[in-house]
PDB file of C-alpha atoms and ligand atoms in Angstrom:
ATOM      1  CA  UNK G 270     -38.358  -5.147 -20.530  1.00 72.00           C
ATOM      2  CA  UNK G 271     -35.107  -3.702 -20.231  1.00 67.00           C
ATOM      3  CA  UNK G 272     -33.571  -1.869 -17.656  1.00 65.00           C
ATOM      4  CA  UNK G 273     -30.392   0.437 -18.832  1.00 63.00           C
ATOM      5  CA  UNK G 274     -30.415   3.187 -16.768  1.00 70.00           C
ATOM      6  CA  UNK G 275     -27.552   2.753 -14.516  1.00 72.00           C
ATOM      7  CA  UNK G 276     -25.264   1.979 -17.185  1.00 75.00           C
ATOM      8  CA  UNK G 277     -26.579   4.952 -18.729  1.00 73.00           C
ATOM      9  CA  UNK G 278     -26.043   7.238 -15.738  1.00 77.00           C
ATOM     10  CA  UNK G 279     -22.503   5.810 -15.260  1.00 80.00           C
ATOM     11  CA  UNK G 280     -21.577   5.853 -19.265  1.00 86.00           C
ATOM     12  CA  UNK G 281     -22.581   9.640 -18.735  1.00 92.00           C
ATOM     13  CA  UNK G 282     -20.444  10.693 -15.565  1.00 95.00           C
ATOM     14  CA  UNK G 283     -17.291   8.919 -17.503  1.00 96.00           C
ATOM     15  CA  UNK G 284     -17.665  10.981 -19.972  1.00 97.00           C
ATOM     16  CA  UNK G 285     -18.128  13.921 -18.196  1.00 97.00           C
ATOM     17  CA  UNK G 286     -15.195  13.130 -15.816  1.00 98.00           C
ATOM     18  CA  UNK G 287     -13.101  12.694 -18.648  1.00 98.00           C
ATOM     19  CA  UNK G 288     -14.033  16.056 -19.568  1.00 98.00           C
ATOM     20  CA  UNK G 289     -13.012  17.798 -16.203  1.00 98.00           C
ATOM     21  CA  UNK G 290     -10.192  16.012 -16.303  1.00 98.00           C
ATOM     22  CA  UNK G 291      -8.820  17.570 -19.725  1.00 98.00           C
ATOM     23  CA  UNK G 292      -9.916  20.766 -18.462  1.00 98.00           C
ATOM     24  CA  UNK G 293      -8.041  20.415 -14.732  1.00 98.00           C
ATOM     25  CA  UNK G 294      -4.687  19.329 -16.742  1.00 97.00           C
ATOM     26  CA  UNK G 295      -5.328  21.845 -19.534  1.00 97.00           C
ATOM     27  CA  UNK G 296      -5.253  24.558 -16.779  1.00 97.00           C
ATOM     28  CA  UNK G 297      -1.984  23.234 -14.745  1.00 97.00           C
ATOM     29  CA  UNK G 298      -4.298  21.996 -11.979  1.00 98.00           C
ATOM     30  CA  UNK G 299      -3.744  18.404 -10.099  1.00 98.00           C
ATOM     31  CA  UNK G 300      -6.869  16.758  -9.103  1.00 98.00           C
ATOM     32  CA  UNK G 301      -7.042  14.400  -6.221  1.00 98.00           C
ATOM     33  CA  UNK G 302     -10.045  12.261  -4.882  1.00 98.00           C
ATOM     34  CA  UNK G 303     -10.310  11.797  -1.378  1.00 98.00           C
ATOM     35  CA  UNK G 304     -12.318   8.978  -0.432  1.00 98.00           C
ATOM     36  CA  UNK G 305     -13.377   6.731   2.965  1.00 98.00           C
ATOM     37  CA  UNK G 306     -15.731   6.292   5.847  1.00 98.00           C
ATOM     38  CA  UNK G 307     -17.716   9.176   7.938  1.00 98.00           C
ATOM     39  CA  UNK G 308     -15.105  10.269  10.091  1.00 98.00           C
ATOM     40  CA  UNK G 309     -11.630   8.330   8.842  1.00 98.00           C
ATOM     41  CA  UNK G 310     -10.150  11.926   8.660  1.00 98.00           C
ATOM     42  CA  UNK G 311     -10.614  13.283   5.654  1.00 98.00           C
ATOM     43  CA  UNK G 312     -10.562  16.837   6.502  1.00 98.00           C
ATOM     44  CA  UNK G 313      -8.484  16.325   9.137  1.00 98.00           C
ATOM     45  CA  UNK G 314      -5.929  15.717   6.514  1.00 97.00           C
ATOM     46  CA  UNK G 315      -6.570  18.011   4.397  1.00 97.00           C
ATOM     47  CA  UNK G 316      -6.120  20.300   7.205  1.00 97.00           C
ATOM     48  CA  UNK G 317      -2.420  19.174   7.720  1.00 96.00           C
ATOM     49  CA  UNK G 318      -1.299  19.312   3.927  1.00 96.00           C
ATOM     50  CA  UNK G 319      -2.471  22.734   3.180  1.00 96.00           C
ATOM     51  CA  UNK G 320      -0.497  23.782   6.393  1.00 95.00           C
ATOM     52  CA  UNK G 321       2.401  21.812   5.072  1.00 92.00           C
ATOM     53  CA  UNK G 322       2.122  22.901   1.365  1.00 90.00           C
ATOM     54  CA  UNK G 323       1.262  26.380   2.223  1.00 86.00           C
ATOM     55  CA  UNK G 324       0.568  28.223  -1.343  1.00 86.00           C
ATOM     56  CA  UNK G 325       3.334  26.882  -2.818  1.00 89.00           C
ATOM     57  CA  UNK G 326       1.295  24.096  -4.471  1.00 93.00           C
ATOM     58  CA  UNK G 327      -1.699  26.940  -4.875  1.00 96.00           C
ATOM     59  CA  UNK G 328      -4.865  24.595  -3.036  1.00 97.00           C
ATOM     60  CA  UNK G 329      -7.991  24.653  -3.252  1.00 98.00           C
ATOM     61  CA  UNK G 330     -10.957  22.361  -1.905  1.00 98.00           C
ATOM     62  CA  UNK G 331     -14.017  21.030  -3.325  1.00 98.00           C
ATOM     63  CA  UNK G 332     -15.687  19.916   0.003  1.00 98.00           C
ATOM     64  CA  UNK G 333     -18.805  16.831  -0.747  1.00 97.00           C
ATOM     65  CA  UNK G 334     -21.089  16.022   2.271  1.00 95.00           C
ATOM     66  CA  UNK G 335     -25.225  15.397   2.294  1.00 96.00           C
ATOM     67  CA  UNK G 336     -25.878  18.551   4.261  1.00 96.00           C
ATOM     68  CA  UNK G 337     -23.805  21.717   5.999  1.00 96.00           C
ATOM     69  CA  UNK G 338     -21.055  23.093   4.858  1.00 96.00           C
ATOM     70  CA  UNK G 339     -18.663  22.547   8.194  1.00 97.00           C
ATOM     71  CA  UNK G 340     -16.184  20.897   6.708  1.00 97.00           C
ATOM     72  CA  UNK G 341     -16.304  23.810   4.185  1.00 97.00           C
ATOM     73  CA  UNK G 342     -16.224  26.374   7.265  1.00 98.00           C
ATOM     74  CA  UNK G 343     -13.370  24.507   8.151  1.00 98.00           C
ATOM     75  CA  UNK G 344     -10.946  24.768   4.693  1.00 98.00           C
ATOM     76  CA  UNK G 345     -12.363  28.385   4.859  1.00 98.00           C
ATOM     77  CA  UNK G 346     -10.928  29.307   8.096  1.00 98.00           C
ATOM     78  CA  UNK G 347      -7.167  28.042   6.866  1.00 97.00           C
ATOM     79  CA  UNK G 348      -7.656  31.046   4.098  1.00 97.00           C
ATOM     80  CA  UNK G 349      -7.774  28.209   1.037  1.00 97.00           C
ATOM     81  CA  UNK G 350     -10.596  29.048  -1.722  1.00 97.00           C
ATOM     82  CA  UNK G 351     -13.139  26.114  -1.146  1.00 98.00           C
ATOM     83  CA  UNK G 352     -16.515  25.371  -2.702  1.00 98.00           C
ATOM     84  CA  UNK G 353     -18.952  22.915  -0.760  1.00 97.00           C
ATOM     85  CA  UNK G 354     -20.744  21.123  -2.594  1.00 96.00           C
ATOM     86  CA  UNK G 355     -24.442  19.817  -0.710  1.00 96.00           C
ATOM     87  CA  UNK G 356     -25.740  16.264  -2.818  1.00 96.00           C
ATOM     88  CA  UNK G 357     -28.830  16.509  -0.974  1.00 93.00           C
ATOM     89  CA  UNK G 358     -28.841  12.809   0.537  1.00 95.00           C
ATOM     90  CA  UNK G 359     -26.412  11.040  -2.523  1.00 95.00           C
ATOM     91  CA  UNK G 360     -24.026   9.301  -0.986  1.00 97.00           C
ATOM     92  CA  UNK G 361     -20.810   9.862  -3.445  1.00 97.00           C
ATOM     93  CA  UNK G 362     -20.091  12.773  -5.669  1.00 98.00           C
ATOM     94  CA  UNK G 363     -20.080  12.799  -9.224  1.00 97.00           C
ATOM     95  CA  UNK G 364     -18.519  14.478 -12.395  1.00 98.00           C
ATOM     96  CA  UNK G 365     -21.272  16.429 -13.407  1.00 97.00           C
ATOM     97  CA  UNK G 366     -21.289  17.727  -9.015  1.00 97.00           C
ATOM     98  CA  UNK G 367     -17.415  18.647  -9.078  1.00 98.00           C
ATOM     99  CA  UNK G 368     -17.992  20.582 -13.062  1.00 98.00           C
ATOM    100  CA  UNK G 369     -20.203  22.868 -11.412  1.00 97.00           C
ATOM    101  CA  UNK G 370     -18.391  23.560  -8.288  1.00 98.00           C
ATOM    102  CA  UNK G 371     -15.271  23.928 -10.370  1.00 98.00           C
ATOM    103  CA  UNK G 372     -16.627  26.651 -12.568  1.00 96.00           C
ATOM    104  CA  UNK G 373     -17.148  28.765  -9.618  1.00 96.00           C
ATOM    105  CA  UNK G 374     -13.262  28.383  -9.228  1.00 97.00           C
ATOM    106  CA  UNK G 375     -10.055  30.160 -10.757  1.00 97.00           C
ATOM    107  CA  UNK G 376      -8.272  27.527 -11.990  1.00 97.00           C
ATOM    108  CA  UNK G 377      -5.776  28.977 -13.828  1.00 96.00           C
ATOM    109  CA  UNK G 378      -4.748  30.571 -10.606  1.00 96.00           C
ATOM    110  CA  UNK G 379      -4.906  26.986  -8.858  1.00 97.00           C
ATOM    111  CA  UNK G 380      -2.073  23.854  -8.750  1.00 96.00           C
ATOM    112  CA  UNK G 381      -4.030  21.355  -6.579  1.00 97.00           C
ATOM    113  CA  UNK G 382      -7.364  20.430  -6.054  1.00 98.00           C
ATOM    114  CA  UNK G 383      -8.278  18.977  -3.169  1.00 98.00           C
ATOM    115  CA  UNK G 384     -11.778  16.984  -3.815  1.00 98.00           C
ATOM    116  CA  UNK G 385     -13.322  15.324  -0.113  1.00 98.00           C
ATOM    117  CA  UNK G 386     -15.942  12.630  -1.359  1.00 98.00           C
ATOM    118  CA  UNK G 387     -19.242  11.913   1.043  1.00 98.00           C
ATOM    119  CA  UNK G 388     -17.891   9.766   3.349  1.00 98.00           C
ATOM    120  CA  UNK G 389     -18.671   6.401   2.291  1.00 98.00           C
ATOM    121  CA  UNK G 390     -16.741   3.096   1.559  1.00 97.00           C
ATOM    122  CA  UNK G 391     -19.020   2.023  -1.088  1.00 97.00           C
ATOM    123  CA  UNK G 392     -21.306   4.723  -3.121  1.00 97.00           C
ATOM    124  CA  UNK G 393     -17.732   6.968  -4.186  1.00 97.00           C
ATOM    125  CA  UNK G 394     -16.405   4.085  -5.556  1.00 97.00           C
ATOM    126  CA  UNK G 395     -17.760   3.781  -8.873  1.00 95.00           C
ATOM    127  CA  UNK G 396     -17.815   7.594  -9.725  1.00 97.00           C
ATOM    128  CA  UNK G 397     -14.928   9.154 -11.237  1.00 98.00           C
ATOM    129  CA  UNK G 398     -14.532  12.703 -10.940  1.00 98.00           C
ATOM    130  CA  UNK G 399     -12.331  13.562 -13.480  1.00 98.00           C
ATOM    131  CA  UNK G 400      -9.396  13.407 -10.334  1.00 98.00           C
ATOM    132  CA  UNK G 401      -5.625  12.802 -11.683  1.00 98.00           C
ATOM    133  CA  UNK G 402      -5.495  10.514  -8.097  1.00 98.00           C
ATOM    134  CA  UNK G 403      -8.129   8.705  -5.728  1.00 98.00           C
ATOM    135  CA  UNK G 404      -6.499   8.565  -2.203  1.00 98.00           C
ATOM    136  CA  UNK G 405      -8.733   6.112   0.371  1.00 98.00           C
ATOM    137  CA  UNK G 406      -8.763   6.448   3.836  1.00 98.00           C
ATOM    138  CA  UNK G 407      -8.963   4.040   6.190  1.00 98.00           C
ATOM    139  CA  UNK G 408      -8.800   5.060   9.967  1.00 98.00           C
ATOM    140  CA  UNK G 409      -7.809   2.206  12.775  1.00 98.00           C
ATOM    141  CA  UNK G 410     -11.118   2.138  14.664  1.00 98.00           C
ATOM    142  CA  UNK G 411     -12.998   0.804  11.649  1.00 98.00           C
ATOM    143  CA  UNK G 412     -11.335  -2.221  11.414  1.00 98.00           C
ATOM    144  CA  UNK G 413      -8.563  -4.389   9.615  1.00 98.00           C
ATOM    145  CA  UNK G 414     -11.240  -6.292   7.823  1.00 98.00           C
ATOM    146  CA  UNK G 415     -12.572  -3.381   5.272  1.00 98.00           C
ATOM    147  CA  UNK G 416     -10.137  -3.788   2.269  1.00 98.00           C
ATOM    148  CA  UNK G 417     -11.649  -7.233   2.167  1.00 97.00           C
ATOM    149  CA  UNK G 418     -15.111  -6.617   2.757  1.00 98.00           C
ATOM    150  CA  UNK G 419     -15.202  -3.114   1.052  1.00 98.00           C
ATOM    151  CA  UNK G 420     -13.468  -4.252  -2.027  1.00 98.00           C
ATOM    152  CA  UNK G 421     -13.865  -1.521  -4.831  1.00 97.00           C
ATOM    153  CA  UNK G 422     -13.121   1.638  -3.294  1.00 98.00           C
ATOM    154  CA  UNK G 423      -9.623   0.278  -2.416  1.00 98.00           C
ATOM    155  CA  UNK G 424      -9.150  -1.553  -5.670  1.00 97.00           C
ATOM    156  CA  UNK G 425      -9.281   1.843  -7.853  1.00 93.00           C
ATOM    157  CA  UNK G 426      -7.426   3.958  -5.637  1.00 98.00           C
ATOM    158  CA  UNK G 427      -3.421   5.014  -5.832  1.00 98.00           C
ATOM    159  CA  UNK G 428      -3.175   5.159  -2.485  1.00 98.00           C
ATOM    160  CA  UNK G 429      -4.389   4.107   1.102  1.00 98.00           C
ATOM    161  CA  UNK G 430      -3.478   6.279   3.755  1.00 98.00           C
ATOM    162  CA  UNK G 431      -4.070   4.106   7.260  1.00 98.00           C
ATOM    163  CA  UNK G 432      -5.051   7.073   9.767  1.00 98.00           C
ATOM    164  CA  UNK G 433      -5.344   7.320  13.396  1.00 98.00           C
ATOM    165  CA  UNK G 434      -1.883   5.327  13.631  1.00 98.00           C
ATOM    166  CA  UNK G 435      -2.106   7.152  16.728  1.00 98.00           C
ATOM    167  CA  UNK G 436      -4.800   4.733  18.304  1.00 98.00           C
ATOM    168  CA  UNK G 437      -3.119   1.175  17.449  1.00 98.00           C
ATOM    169  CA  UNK G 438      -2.353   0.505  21.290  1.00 98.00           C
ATOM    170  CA  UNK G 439      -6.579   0.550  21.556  1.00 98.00           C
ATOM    171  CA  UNK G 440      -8.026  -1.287  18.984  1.00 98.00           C
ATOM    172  CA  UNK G 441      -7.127  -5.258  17.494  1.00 97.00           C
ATOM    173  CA  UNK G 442      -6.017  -3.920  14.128  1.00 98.00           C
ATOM    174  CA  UNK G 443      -3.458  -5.100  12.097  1.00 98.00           C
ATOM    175  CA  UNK G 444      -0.902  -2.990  10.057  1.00 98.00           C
ATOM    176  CA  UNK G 445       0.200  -5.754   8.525  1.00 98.00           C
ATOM    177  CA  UNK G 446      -3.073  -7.502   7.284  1.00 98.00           C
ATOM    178  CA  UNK G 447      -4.025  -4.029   5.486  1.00 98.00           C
ATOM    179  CA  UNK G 448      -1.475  -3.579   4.010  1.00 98.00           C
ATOM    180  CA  UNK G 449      -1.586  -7.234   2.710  1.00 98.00           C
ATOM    181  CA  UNK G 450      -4.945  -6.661   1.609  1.00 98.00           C
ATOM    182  CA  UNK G 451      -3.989  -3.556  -0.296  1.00 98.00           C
ATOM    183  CA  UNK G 452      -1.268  -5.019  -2.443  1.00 98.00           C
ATOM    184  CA  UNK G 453      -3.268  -7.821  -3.628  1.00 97.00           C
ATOM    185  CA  UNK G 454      -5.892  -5.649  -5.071  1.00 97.00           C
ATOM    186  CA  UNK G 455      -4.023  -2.764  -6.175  1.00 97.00           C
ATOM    187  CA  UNK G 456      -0.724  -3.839  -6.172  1.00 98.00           C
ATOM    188  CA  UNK G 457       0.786  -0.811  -7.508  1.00 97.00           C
ATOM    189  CA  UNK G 458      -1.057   1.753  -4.868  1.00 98.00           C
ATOM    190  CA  UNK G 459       1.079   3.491  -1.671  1.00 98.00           C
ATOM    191  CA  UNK G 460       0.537   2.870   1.607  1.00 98.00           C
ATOM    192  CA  UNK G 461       0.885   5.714   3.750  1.00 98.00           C
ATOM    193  CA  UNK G 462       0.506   5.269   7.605  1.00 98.00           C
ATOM    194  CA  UNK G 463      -0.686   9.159   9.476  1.00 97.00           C
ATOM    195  CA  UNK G 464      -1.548  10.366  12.943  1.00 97.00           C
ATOM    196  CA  UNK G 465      -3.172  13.814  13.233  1.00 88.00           C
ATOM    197  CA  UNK G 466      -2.547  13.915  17.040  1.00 87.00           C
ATOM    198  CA  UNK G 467       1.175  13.689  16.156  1.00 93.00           C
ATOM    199  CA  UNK G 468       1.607  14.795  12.708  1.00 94.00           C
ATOM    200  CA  UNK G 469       3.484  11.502  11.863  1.00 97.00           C
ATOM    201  CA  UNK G 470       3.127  10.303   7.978  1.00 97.00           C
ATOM    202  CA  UNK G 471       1.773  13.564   6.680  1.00 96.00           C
ATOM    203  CA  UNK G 472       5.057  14.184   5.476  1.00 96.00           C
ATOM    204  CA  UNK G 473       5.203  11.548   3.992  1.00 97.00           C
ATOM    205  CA  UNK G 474       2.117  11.540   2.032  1.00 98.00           C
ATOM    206  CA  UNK G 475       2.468  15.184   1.004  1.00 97.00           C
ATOM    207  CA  UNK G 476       5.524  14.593  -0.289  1.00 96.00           C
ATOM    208  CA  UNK G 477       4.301  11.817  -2.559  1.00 97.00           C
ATOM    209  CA  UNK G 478       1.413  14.315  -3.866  1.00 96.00           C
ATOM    210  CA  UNK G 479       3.638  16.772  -4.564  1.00 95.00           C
ATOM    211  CA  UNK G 480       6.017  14.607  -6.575  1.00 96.00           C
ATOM    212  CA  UNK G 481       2.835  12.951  -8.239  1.00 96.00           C
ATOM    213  CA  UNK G 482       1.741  16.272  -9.140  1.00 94.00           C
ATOM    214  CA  UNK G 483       5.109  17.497 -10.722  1.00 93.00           C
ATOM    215  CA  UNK G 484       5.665  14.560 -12.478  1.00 91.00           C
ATOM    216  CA  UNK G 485       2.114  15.924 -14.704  1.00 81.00           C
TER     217      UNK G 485
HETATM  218  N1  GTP H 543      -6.846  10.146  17.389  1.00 71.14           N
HETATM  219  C1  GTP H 543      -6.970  10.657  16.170  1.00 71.14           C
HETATM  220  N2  GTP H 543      -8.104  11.279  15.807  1.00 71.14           N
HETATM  221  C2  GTP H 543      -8.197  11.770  14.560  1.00 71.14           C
HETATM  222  C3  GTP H 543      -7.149  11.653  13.621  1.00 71.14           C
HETATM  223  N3  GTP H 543      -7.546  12.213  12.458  1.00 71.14           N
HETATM  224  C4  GTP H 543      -8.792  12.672  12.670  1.00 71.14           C
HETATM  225  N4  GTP H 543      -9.187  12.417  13.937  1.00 71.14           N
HETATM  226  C5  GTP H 543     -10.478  12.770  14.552  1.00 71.14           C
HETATM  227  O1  GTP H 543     -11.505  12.058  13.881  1.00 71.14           O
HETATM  228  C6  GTP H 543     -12.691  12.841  13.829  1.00 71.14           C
HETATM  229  C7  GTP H 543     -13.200  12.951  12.409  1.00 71.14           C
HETATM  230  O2  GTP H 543     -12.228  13.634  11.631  1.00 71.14           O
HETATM  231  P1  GTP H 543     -12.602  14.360  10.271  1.00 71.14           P
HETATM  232  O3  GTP H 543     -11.318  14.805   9.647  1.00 71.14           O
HETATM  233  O4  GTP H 543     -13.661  15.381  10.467  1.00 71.14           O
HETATM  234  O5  GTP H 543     -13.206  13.136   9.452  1.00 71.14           O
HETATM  235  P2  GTP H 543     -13.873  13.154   7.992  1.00 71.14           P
HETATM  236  O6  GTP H 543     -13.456  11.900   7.319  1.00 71.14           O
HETATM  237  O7  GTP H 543     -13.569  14.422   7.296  1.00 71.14           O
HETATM  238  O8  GTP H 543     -15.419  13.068   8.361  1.00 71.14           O
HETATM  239  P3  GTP H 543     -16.699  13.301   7.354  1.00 71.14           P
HETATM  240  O9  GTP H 543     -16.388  14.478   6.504  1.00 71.14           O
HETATM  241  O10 GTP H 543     -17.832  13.528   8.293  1.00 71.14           O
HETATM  242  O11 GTP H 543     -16.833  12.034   6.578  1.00 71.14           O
HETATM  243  C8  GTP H 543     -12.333  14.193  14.460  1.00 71.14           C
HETATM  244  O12 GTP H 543     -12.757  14.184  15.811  1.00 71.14           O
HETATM  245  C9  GTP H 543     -10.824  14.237  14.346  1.00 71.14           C
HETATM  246  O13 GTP H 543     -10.219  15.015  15.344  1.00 71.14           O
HETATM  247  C10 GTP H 543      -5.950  10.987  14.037  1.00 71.14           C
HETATM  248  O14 GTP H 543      -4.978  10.808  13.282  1.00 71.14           O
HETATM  249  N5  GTP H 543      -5.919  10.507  15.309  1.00 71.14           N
HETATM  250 MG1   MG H 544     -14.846  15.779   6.406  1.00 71.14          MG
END
C-alpha cells in the first residue's frame, strides 16, 4: 500500500502558490504572510500599519480564521478593502484559499496585501500562499520557549515580530533567548520588538515592509 496523498496535496498548493505569486508581482502588488498563535496580535498589527501607511502603500487584507468574520469587521471599519476568508475548521490557509479571495479583489488598484493566517504555530507553516514575505508573531505571554519547540513556522519566516513588549515587567520571558533562537534557525530573518498599548516598534517594522516592498 502506498500512501501519497499529503505530498500530493502539498506538491499541489506549491504550485498553485507559485502561481498567485506571479500574478501578485505581475500586478505591482506585495504579498505578506502573517502568521502566529490565537491572539499574538495579528490584527492588532495590522490595525497600526494601515494607520501608519495610510493609502500610500494602497492595502488591502485577506483576513483567515475557522469561523466569523470579526477580524474582517475590524479591517472593514479602518475603510481598507478586505476579504475574509472562513476554512471551515482548517487550521492554516492555503494557495488555492487566498486565489479565490484574491479574485474578488482589484489588484491592479492594490500595492500591499496584507494576508492574516488562522492563528496557529504549527498548521500555517507548511503552506505557502504565494506571499513575497511570511512575518511570525510571537507575543510575550506565550512564552520564550516557542522558537524552540515550534520550530518550522519560525524557520521559514523573514521576520519575527516579538509583540506585547509592553507586558515584559509580567511574565519570565526573555528578549534575549528569542532572539537567540531566531538567528540560529533563520539567521537572515528581522527581529522586530512592538507594543500596541504604546505604539513602540511599529515604526519600525512598517518601515522595513515598505522598503521590502520597494525594493520588488
Ligand atoms: N498588552 C498588549 N495587548 C495587545 C497587544 N497587541 C494586541 N493585544 C491584545 O491581544 C488581544 C488579541 O489581539 P488580536 O490582534 O486580536 O490577536 P490575533 O492574533 O489577531 O488573534 P486571532 O485572529 O484570534 O488569532 C487583544 O485583546 C489585543 O488588544 C500589545 O502589544 N500589548
Ligand atoms: Mg486576528
Amino acid at each position: 500500500m502506498k500512501i501519497v496523498a499529503a505530498q500530493k496535496i502539498l506538491k499541489a498548493n506549491d504550485q498553485l502558490a507559485e502561481e498567485n505569486r506571479r500574478r501578485f508581482s505581475a500586478a505591482g502588488v506585495f504579498g505578506v504572510n502573517i502568521v502566529g498563535s490565537p491572539g499574538c496580535g495579528k490584527t492588532t498589527l495590522l490595525e497600526a500599519l494601515i494607520g501608519r501607511f495610510g493609502d500610500a502603500l494602497a492595502p488591502a487584507v485577506i483576513e483567515g480564521d475557522i469561523a466569523g468574520s470579526i477580524d474582517a469587521e475590524r479591517i472593514d471599519a479602518l475603510g481598507v478593502p478586505v476579504v475574509q476568508i472562513n476554512t471551515d475548521g482548517a487550521c492554516h490557509l492555503d494557495a488555492q484559499m487566498v486565489n479565490a479571495a484574491a479574485g474578488s479583489l482589484e489588484l491592479g488598484q492594490l500595492g500591499l496585501l496584507l494576508i492574516e493566517n488562522v492563528g496557529n504555530l504549527v498548521c500555517p507553516a507548511g503552506f505557502d500562499l504565494g506571499e513575497h514575505r511570511r512575518i511570525v508573531l510571537l507575543s510575550v505571554p506565550e512564552g520564550d520557549d516557542k522558537i524552540a519547540k515550534y520550530p518550522a513556522i519560525f524557520r521559514g519566516s523573514h521576520a519575527l515580530a516579538i509583540t506585547k513588549i509592553d507586558l515584559l515587567p509580567h511574565f519570565d520571558f526573555s528578549v534575549d533567548r528569542v532572539v537567540a533562537d531566531m538567528r540560529r534557525l533563520a539567521p537572515a530573518a528581522r527581529v522586530f520588538q512592538l507594543s500596541a498599548k504604546t505604539g513602540g516598534g511599529v515604526a519600525e517594522i512598517g518601515d522595513w515592509l515598505q522598503a521590502e516592498a520597494a525594493a520588488r
